[in-house]
Tab-separated table of C-alpha atoms and ligand atoms in Angstrom:
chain	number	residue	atom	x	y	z
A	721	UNK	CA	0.000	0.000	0.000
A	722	UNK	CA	1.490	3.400	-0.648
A	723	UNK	CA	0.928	5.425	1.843
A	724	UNK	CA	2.114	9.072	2.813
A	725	UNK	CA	2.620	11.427	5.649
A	726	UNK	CA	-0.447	11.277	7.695
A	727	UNK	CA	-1.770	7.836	6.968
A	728	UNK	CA	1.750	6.460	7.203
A	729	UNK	CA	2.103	7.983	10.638
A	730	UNK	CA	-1.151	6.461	11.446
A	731	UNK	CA	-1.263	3.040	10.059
A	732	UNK	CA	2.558	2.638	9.750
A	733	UNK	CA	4.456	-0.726	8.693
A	734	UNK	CA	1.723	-3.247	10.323
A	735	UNK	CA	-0.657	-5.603	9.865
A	736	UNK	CA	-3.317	-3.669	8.171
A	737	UNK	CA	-0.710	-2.356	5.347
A	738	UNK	CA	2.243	-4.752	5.211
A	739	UNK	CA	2.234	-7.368	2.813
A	740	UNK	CA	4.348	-10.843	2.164
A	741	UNK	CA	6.004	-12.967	4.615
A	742	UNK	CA	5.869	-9.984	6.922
A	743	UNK	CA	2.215	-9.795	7.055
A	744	UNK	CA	1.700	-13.391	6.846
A	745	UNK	CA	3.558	-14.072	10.153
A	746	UNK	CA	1.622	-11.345	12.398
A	747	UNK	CA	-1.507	-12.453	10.870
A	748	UNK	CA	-1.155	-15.819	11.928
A	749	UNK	CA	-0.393	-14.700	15.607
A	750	UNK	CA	-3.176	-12.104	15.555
A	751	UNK	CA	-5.541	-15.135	13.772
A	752	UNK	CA	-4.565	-16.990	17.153
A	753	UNK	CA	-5.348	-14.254	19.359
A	754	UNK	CA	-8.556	-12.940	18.386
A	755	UNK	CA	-10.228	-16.482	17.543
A	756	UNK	CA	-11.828	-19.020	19.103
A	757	UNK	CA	-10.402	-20.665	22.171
A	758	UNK	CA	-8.666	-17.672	22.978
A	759	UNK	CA	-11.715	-15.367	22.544
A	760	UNK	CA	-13.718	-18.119	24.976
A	761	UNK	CA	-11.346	-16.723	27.866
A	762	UNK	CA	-11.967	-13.067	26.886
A	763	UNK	CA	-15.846	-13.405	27.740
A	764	UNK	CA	-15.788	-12.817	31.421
A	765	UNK	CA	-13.413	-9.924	31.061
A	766	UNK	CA	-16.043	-8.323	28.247
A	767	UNK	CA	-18.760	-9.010	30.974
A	768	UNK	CA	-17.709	-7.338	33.652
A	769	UNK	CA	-16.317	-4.013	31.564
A	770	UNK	CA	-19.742	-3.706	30.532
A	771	UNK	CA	-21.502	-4.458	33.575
A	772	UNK	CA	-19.218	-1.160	35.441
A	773	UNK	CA	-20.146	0.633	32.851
A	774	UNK	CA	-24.042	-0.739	33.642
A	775	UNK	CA	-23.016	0.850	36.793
A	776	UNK	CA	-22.822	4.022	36.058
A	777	UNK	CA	-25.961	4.283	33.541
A	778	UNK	CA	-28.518	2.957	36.940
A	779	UNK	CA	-28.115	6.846	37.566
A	780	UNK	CA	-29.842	8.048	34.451
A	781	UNK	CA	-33.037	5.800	34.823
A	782	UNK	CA	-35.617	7.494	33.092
A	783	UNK	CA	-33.263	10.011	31.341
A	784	UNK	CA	-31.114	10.659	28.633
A	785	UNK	CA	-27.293	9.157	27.644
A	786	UNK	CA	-25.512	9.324	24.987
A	787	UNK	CA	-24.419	5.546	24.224
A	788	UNK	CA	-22.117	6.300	21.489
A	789	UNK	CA	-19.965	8.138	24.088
A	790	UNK	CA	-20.141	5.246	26.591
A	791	UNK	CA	-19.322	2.421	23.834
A	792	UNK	CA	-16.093	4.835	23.047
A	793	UNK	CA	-14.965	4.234	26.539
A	794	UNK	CA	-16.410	0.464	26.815
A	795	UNK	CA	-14.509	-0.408	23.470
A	796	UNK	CA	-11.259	1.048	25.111
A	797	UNK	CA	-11.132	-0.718	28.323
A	798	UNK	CA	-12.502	-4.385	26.084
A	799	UNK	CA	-9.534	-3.927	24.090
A	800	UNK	CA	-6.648	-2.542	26.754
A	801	UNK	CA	-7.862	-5.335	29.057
A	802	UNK	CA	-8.026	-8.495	26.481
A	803	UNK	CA	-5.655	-7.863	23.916
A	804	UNK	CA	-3.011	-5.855	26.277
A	805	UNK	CA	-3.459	-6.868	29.803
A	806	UNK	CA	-3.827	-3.112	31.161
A	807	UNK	CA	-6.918	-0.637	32.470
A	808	UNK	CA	-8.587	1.535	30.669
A	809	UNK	CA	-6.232	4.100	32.365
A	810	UNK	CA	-3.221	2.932	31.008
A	811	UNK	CA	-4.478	2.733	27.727
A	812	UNK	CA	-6.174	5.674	27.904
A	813	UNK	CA	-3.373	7.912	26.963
A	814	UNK	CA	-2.436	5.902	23.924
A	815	UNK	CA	-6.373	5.795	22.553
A	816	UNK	CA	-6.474	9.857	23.175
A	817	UNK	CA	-3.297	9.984	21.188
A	818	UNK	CA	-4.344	7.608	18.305
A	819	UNK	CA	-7.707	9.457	18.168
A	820	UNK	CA	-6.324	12.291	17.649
A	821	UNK	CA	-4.035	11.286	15.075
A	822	UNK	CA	-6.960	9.981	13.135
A	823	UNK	CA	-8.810	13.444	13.528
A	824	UNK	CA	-5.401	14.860	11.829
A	825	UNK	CA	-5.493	12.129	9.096
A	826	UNK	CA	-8.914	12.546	8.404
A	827	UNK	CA	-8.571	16.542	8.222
A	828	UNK	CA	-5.543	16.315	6.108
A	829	UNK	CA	-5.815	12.758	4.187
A	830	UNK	CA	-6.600	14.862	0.620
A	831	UNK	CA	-3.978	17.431	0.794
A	832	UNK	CA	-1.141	17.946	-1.426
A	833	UNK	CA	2.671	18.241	-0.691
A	834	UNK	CA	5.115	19.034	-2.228
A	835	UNK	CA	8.367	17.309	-1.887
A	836	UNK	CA	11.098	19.987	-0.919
A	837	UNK	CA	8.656	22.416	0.203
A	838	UNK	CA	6.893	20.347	2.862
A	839	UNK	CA	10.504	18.643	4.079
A	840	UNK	CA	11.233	22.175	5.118
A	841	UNK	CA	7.932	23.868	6.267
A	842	UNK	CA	5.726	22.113	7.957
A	843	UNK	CA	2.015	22.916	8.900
A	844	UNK	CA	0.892	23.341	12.132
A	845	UNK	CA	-0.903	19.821	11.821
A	846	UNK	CA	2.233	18.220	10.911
A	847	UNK	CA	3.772	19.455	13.663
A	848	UNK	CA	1.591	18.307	15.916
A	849	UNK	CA	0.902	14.741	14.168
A	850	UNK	CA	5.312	14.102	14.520
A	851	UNK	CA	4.384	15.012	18.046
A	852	UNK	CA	1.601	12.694	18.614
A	853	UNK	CA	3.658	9.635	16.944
A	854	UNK	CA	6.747	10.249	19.290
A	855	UNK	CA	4.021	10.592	22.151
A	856	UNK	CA	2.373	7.013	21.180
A	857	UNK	CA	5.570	5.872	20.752
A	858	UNK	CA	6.673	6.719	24.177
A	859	UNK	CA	4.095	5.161	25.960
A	860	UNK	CA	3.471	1.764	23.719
A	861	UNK	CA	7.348	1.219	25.115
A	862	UNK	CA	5.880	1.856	28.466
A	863	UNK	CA	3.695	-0.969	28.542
A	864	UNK	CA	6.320	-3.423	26.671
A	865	UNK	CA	8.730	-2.460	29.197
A	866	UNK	CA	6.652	-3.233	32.005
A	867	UNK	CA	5.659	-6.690	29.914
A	868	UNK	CA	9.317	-7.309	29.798
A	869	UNK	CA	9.775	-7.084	33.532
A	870	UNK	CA	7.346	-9.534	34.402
A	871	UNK	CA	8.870	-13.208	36.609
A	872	UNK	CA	8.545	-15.171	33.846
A	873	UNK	CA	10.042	-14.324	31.311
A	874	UNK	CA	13.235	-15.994	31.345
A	875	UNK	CA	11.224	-18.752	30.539
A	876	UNK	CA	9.755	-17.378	27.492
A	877	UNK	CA	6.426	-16.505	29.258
A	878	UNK	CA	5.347	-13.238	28.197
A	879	UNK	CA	1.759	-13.365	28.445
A	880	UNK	CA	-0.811	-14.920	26.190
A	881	UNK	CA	-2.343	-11.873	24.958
A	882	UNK	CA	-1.501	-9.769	21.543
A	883	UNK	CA	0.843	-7.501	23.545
A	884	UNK	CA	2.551	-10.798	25.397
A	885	UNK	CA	2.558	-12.586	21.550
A	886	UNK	CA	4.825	-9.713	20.292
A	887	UNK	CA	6.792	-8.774	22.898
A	888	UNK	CA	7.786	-13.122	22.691
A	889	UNK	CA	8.637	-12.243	18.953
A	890	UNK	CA	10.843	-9.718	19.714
A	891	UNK	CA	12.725	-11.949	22.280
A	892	UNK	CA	13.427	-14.653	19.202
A	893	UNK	CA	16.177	-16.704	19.822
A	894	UNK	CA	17.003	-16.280	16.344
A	895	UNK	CA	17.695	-12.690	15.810
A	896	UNK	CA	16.599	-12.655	12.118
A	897	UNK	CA	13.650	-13.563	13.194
A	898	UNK	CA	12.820	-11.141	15.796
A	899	UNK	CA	10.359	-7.709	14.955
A	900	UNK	CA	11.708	-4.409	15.681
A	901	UNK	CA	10.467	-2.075	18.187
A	902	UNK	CA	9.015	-0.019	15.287
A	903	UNK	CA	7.061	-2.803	13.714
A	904	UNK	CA	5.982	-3.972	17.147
A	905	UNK	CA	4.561	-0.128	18.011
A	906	UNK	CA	2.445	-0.240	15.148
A	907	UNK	CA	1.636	-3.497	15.327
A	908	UNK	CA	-0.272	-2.297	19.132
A	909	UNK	CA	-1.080	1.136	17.171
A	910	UNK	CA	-2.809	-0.768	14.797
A	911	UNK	CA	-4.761	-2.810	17.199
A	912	UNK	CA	-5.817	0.109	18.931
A	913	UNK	CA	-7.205	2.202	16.141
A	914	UNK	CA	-8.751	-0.738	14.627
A	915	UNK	CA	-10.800	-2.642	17.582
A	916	UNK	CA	-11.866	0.498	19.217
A	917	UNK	CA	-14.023	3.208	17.064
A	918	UNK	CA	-15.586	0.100	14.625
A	919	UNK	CA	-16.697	-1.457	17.613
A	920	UNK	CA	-18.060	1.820	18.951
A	921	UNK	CA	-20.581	2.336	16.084
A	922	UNK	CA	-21.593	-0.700	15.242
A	923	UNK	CA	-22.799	-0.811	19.321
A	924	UNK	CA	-24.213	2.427	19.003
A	925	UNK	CA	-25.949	1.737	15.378
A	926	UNK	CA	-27.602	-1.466	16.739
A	927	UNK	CA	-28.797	0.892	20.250
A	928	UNK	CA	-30.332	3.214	17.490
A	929	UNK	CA	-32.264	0.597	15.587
A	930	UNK	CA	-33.347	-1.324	18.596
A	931	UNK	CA	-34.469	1.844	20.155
A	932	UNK	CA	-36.325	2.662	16.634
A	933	UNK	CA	-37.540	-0.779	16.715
A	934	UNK	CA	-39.074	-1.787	19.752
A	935	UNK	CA	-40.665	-4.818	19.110
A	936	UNK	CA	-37.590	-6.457	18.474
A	937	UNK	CA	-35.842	-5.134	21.297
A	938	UNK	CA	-38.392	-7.120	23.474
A	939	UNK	CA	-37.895	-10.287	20.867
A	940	UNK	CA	-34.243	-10.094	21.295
A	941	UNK	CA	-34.386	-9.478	25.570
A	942	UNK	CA	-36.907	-12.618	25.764
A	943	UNK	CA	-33.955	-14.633	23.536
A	944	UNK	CA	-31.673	-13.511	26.587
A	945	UNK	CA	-33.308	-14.406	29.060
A	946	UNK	CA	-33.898	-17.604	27.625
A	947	UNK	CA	-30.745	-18.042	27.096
A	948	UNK	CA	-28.744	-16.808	29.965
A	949	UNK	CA	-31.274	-15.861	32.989
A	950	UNK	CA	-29.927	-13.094	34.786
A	951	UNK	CA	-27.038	-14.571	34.738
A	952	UNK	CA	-23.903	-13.106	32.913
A	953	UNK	CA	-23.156	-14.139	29.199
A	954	UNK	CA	-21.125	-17.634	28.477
A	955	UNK	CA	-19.529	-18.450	25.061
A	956	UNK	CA	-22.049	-21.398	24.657
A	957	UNK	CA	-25.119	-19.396	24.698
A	958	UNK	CA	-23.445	-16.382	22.765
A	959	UNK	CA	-23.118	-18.646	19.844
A	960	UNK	CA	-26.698	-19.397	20.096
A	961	UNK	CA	-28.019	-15.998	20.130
A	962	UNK	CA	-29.561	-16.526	16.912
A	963	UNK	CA	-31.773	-13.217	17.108
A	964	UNK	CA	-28.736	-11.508	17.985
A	965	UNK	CA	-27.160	-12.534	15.118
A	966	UNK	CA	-29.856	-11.189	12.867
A	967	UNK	CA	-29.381	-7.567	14.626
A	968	UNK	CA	-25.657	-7.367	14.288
A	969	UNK	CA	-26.115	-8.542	10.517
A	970	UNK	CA	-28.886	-5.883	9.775
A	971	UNK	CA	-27.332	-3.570	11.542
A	972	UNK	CA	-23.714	-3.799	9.735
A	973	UNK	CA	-25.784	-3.933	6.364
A	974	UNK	CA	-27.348	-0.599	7.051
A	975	UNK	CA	-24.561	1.050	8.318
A	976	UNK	CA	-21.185	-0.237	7.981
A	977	UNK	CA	-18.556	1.062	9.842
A	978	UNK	CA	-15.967	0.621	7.212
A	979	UNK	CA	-17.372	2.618	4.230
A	980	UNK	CA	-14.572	0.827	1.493
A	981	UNK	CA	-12.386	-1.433	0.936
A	982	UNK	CA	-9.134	-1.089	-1.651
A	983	UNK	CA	-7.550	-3.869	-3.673
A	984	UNK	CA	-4.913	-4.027	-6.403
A	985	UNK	CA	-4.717	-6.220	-8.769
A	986	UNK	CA	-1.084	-8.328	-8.819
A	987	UNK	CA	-1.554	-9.140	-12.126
A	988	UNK	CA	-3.925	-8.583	-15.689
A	989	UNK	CA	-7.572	-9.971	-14.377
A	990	UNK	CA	-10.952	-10.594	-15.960
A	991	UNK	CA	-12.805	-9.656	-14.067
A	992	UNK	CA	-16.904	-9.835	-15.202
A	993	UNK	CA	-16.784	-8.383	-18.021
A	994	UNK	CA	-13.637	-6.263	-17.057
A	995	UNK	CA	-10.119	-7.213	-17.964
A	996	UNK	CA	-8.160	-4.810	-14.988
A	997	UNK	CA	-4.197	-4.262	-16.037
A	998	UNK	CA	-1.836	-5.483	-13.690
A	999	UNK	CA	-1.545	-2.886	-10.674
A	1000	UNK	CA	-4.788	-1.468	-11.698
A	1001	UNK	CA	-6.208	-0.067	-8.018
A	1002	UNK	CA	-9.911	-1.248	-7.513
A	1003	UNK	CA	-12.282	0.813	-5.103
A	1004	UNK	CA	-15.293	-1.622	-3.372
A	1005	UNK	CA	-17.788	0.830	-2.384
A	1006	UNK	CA	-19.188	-1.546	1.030
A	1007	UNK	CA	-22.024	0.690	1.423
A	1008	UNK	CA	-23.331	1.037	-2.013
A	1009	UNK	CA	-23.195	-2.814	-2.272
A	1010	UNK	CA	-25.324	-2.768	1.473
A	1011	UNK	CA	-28.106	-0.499	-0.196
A	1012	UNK	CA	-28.521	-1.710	-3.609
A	1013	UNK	CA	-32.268	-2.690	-4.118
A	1014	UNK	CA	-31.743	-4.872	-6.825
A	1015	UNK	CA	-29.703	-7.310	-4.784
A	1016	UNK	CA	-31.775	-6.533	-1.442
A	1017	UNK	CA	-35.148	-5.466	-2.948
A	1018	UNK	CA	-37.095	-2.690	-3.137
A	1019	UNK	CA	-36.820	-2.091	1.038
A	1020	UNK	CA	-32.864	-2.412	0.656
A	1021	UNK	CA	-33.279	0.863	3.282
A	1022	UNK	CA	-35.418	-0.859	5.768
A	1023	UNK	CA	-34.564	-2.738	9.227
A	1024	UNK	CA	-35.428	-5.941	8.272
A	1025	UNK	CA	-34.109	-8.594	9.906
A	1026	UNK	CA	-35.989	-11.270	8.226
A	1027	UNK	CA	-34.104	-11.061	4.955
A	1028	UNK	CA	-31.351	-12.698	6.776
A	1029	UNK	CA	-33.318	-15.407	8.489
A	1030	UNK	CA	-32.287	-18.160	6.421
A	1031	UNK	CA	-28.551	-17.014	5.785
A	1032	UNK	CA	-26.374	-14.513	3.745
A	1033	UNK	CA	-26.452	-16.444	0.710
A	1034	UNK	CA	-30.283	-16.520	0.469
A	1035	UNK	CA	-30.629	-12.597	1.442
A	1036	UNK	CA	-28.048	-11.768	-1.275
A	1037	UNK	CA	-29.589	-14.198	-3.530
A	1038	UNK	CA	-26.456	-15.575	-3.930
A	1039	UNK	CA	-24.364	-12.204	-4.521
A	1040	UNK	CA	-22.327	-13.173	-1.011
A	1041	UNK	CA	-19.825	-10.839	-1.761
A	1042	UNK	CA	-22.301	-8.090	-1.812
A	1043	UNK	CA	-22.297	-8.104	2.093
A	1044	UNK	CA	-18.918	-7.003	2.734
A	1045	UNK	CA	-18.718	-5.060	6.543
A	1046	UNK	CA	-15.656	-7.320	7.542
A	1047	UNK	CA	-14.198	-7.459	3.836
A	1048	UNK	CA	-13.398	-10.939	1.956
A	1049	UNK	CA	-10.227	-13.496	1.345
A	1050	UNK	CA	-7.031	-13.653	3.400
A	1051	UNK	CA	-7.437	-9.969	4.596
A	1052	UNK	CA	-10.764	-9.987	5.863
A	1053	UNK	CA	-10.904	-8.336	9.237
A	1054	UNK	CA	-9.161	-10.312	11.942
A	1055	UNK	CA	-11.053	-8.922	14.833
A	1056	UNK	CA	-14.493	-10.528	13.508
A	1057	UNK	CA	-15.425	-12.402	16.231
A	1058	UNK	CA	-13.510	-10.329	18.778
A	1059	UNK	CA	-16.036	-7.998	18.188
A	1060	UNK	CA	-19.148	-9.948	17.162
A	1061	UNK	CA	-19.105	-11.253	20.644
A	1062	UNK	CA	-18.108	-8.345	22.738
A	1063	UNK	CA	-21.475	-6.473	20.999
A	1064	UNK	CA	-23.293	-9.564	21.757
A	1065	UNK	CA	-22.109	-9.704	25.093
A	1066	UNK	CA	-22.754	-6.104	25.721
A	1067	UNK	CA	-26.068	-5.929	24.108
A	1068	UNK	CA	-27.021	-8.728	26.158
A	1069	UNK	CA	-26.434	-7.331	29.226
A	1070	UNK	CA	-27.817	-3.798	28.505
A	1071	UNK	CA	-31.409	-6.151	27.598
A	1072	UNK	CA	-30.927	-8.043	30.514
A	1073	UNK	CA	-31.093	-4.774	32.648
A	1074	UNK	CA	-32.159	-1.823	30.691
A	1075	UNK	CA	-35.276	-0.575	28.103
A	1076	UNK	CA	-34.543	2.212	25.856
A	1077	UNK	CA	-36.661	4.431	23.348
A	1078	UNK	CA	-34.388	7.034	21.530
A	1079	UNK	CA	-34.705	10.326	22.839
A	1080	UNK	CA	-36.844	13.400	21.314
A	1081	UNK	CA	-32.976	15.037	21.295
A	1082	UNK	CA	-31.550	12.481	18.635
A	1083	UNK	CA	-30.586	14.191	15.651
A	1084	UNK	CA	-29.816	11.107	13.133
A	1085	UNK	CA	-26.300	12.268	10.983
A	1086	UNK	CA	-24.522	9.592	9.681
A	1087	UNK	CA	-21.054	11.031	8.999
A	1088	UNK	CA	-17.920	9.787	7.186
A	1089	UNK	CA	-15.513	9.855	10.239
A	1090	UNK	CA	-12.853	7.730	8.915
A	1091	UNK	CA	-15.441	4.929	9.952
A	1092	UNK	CA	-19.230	5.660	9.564
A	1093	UNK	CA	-19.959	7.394	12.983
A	1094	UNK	CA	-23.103	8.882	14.339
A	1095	UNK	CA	-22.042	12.273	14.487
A	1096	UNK	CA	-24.201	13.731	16.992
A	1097	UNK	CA	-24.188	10.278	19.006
A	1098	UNK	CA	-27.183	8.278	20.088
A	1099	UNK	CA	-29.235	9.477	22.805
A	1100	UNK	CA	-31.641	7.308	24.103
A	1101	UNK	CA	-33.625	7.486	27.069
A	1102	UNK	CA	-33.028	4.427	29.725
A	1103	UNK	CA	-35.445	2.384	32.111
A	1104	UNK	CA	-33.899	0.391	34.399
A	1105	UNK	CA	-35.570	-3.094	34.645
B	2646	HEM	C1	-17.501	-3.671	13.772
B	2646	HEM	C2	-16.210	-3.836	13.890
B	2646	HEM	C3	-15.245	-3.962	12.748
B	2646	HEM	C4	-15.427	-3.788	11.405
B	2646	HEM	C5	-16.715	-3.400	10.687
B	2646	HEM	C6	-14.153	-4.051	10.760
B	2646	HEM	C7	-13.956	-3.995	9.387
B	2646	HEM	C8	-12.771	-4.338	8.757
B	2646	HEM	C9	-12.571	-4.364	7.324
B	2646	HEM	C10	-13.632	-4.029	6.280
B	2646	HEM	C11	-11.292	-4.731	7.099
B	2646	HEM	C12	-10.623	-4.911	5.726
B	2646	HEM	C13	-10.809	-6.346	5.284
B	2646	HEM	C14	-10.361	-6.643	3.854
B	2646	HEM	O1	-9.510	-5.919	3.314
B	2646	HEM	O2	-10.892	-7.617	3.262
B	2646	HEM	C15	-10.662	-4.952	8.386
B	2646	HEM	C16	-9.355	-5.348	8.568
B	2646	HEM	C17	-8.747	-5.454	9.796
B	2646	HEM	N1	-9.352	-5.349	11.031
B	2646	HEM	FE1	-11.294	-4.945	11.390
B	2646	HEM	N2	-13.226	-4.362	11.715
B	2646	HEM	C18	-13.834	-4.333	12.944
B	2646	HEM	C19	-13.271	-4.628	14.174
B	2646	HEM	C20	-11.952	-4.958	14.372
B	2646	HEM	C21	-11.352	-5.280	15.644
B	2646	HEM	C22	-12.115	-5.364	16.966
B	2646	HEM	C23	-10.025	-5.518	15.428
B	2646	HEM	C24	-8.941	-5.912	16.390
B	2646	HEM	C25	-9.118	-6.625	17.461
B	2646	HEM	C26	-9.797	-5.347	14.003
B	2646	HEM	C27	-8.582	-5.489	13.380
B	2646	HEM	C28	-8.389	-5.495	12.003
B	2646	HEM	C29	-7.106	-5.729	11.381
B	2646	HEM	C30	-5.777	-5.943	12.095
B	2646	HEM	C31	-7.324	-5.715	9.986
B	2646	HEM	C32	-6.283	-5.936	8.872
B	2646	HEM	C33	-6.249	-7.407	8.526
B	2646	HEM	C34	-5.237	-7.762	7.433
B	2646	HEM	O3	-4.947	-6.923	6.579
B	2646	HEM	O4	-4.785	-8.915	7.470
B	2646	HEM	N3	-10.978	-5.022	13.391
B	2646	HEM	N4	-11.584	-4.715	9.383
């Protein structure tokens, strides 16, 4: 991927833009991390983030919240807690500072430099984005160090998280094979950015059309209870949360947090009734695909959860590709059922203990935010159960 300035500072050399053996070998260890038997162990964490969040939301019973804000900071302790084995609080620094790189890429992503010129006067952005990367940097070594200091590790133990995975990798026995620091901080940059705002809208897009949608709010809550009592979520019952399933589909159809996806082609390609040129870049508009009415029908724009009752293959009519929120092929998104199961886990619990209708206040703007964000949030109003 060619990337410049802003993005590069962003994104980096890491999983989401290397490519080759080098990708191939941090995909594998992220593929370990974020799937099943490993993501089994991660529900009890998810649970209790979200029930001290629940915590907090008993005091606005019968009035308004913004759940888009609290998913932001539910999203950042999930991920600082499973994949890196610290609080919110530590992480808290580094998901400020990532944010705010993003704002800078976003705001800047479309301007032109000029070579020379910008080597030798730099905005005020740019300033501040080389500021923000040595900041990240700074404190990503924090937590490695502190990994590094742990009793175990002179037995190779580093911890079986993402952060405890790399650090090992860095400690290879065979120094060819170990990752440098700088891959390694954008490796956890990476992780960061990625599992953090997605998960934050899709939560907040499924609060919206659940509180839009009452009747199957009160569908899915009885599938809860059936399912799990009162009692907190276990992996055997998340995987039969059928309804659930329905919602999260619907709800990624309608709004997808990742707007596009890029490919280039390696080599010459038919493809249809195209024949692309070798490095020819293609642009997969995810959203347009979502919303097309002749491959969804005429109420392509509805909530409808029906239409994907008896799979994806049947509500596409056999078009699977043209339901694309995780992407397709060796690069679709690793944190899939990461984060399939922490918004099952926390919808779950919100059912379990809250009712919401969405507040006279909403104002519905979905925006192009890097990711497709709500930009005024979601403000519902809650009734504790
Ligand atoms: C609703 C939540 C999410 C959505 C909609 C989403 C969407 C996507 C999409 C569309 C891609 C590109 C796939 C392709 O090119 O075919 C991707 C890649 C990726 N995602 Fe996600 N993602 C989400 C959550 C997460 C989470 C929670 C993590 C981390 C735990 C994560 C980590 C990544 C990484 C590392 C890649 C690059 C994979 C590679 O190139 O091998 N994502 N994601």
């Amino acid at each position: 991927m060619d990337m410049e300035g802003y993005v590069k500072r962003l994104l980096g050399e890491a999983l989401i833009t290397n490519e080759g053996e080098k990708w191939e070998r941090i995909r594998k260890l992220a593929n370990h991390t974020f799937h099943s038997e490993s993501l089994k162990s991660m529900v009890p964490e998810m649970s209790s983030s979200v029930s001290m969040m629940l915590k907090n939301w008993k005091d606005y019973d019968g009035k308004e919240i913004d759940v888009f804000k609290e998913f932001g900071l539910l999203t950042t302790e999930v991920i600082s807690r499973t994949a890196f084995g610290s609080s919110y609080l530590e992480g808290k620094d580094i998901f400020e500072m990532v944010a705010k790189l993003t704002a800078l890429t976003v705001k800047n992503v479309n301007k032109i430099r000029f070579p020379g010129i910008s080597m030798v006067f730099k905005s005020e952005d740019e300033v501040e984005a080389e500021k923000l990367e040595r900041r990240v940097k700074y404190s990503v070594m924090e937590l490695v160090k502190k990994r590094e200091s742990l009793p175990n590790v002179e037995l190779g133990d580093y911890g079986s998280d993402y952060l405890g995975q790399l650090v090992k990798i860095r400690h290879e026995f065979d120094v060819n094979k170990r990752i440098t620091p700088e891959q390694m901080i954008d490796e956890i940059k990476v992780i960061y950015g990625a599992g953090h705002l997605t998960t934050t809208s899709l939560l907040a897009w499924c609060i919206l059309l659940l509180a839009t949608h009452e009747d199957w709010q009160e569908k899915a809550r009885e599938k809860v209870k059936e399912t799990f009592g009162f009692h907190a979520p276990n992996s055997d019952g998340i995987a039969r949360l059928r309804t659930m399933n329905l919602i999260i589909n619907e709800c990624l159809r309608l709004y997808p947090p990742a707007l596009t996806l890029t490919r280039k082609a390696s080599k010459k390609v038919k493809l249809g009734n195209l024949i692309l040129p070798q490095d020819t870049n293609i642009f997969i508009p995810i959203a347009s695909l979502h919303h097309n009415s002749e491959i969804w029908g005429e109420d392509a724009d509805l909530f409808k959860l029906e239409r994907f009752a008896r799979g994806i293959a049947k509500a596409t009519k056999n078009n699977v590709a043209a339901f694309l929120p995780f992407g397709m092929g060796p690069r679709t998104c690793v944190g899939l059922n990461f984060t399939t199961n922490e918004a099952k886990i926390a919808l779950s619990i919100i059912l379990q203990r809250f009712k919401f209708v969405i507040s006279s206040n909403y104002a519905h703007q979905p925006a192009q935010i890097f990711i497709l964000t709500p930009k005024n949030g979601v403000k519902v109003i809650l009734k504790a159960l």
